[in-house]
Amino acid sequence: MFETYDRDDVIKLKGAQTSGSEHDVWMDGERGLVFKVPNTFGKVWQKMSAEKAQRDLESMQRAGVKFIPQETRGNALVRNGGDICERTRYCTIQILYGMPNPHASQQSHALTYVDLYHDVAMQRQLLEFFLQGQEIRERDGLGFDMLGGQILSMVPSIVSPFAKEINPKVSNLLVADTDIVSISDLHVAGVKKGDIIAKKGEVMQCDTRMYDFDRKGVVGRAIRSVLLKLQDAQDSTISSVLESFNFKTGFDTDRTWVRRMVKTLFERALPKMRAYAESAI
């Protein structure tokens, strides 16, 4: 699912634009595609090459992770409106998993605690992702990112005495609200227009870049330390959620101070999460 483009094949970036911690993103509802190119912040802490992006993708494939179909074009020439083109290390093109327009016929949303509270099938899908992430970590030394920025942004609501109800989301896991049908061809990913990408209720990972713990040098070791703590926090959070639904994950939430801290925060958050879920019936 990786191609190198040294010739002048221009990728036109169109649609609703947003930025994450690694990529600038365009969601093109007209073509049913998502375009991702490395942004400045991502280049600081992530190894932003097409080869590393492909390595992450192949690691997920070996573990059986369900991810949104995509292809990565290395050394890509992109154009964001106008006549100015820019060469980027890579451009990832994904099938748009639901449309950004709220009135569109195909929709999806990030997996939430409410989804999990009311649907055992969602709980089982989350458990599968979690166990796949543990396999990836053990086999390939990479960190599987499901929560995205949620791991930090939820802390104020958890500790605030004024927040009585909260509904955390697993930002990088998207739930299909309808059957998701591709409206474009994506030949490298083996997708044709009209193919069903996911059935209603199916969960898929939308971010196929992972934490890379193989770092050298003073700066590299500092980044590695931060990434290891983020991964510990993520895994402890997801494991605690699953165990609150009586699933056994085998994850030791007492092993490090980060895991213990997250476990304590989760115990404080759980009544607020349940209050929100019960009011959403």
Coordinates of C-alpha atoms in Angstrom, one line a residue, residues 96-99 102 104-109 174-181 196-203:
L96 CA -13.6 8.8 4.1
Y97 CA -15.3 6.8 6.9
G98 CA -18.5 8.7 7.0
M99 CA -19.0 12.2 5.7
P102 CA -24.0 16.0 9.2
A104 CA -24.9 13.2 4.4
S105 CA -26.3 9.7 4.0
Q106 CA -23.1 8.0 5.4
Q107 CA -22.0 8.8 8.9
S108 CA -19.6 7.8 11.6
H109 CA -18.5 9.0 15.0
L174 CA -14.5 5.3 14.4
V175 CA -17.9 3.7 14.6
A176 CA -20.0 3.3 11.4
D177 CA -23.4 4.8 12.0
T178 CA -24.5 3.5 8.6
D179 CA -23.0 1.1 6.1
I180 CA -20.0 2.9 4.7
V181 CA -19.6 2.6 0.9
I196 CA -18.7 -1.7 1.3
I197 CA -15.9 -0.5 3.6
A198 CA -17.8 -1.3 6.8
K199 CA -21.2 -2.4 8.1
K200 CA -23.2 -0.4 10.5
G201 CA -21.7 -0.7 14.0
E202 CA -18.3 -1.8 12.8
V203 CA -15.3 0.0 14.4

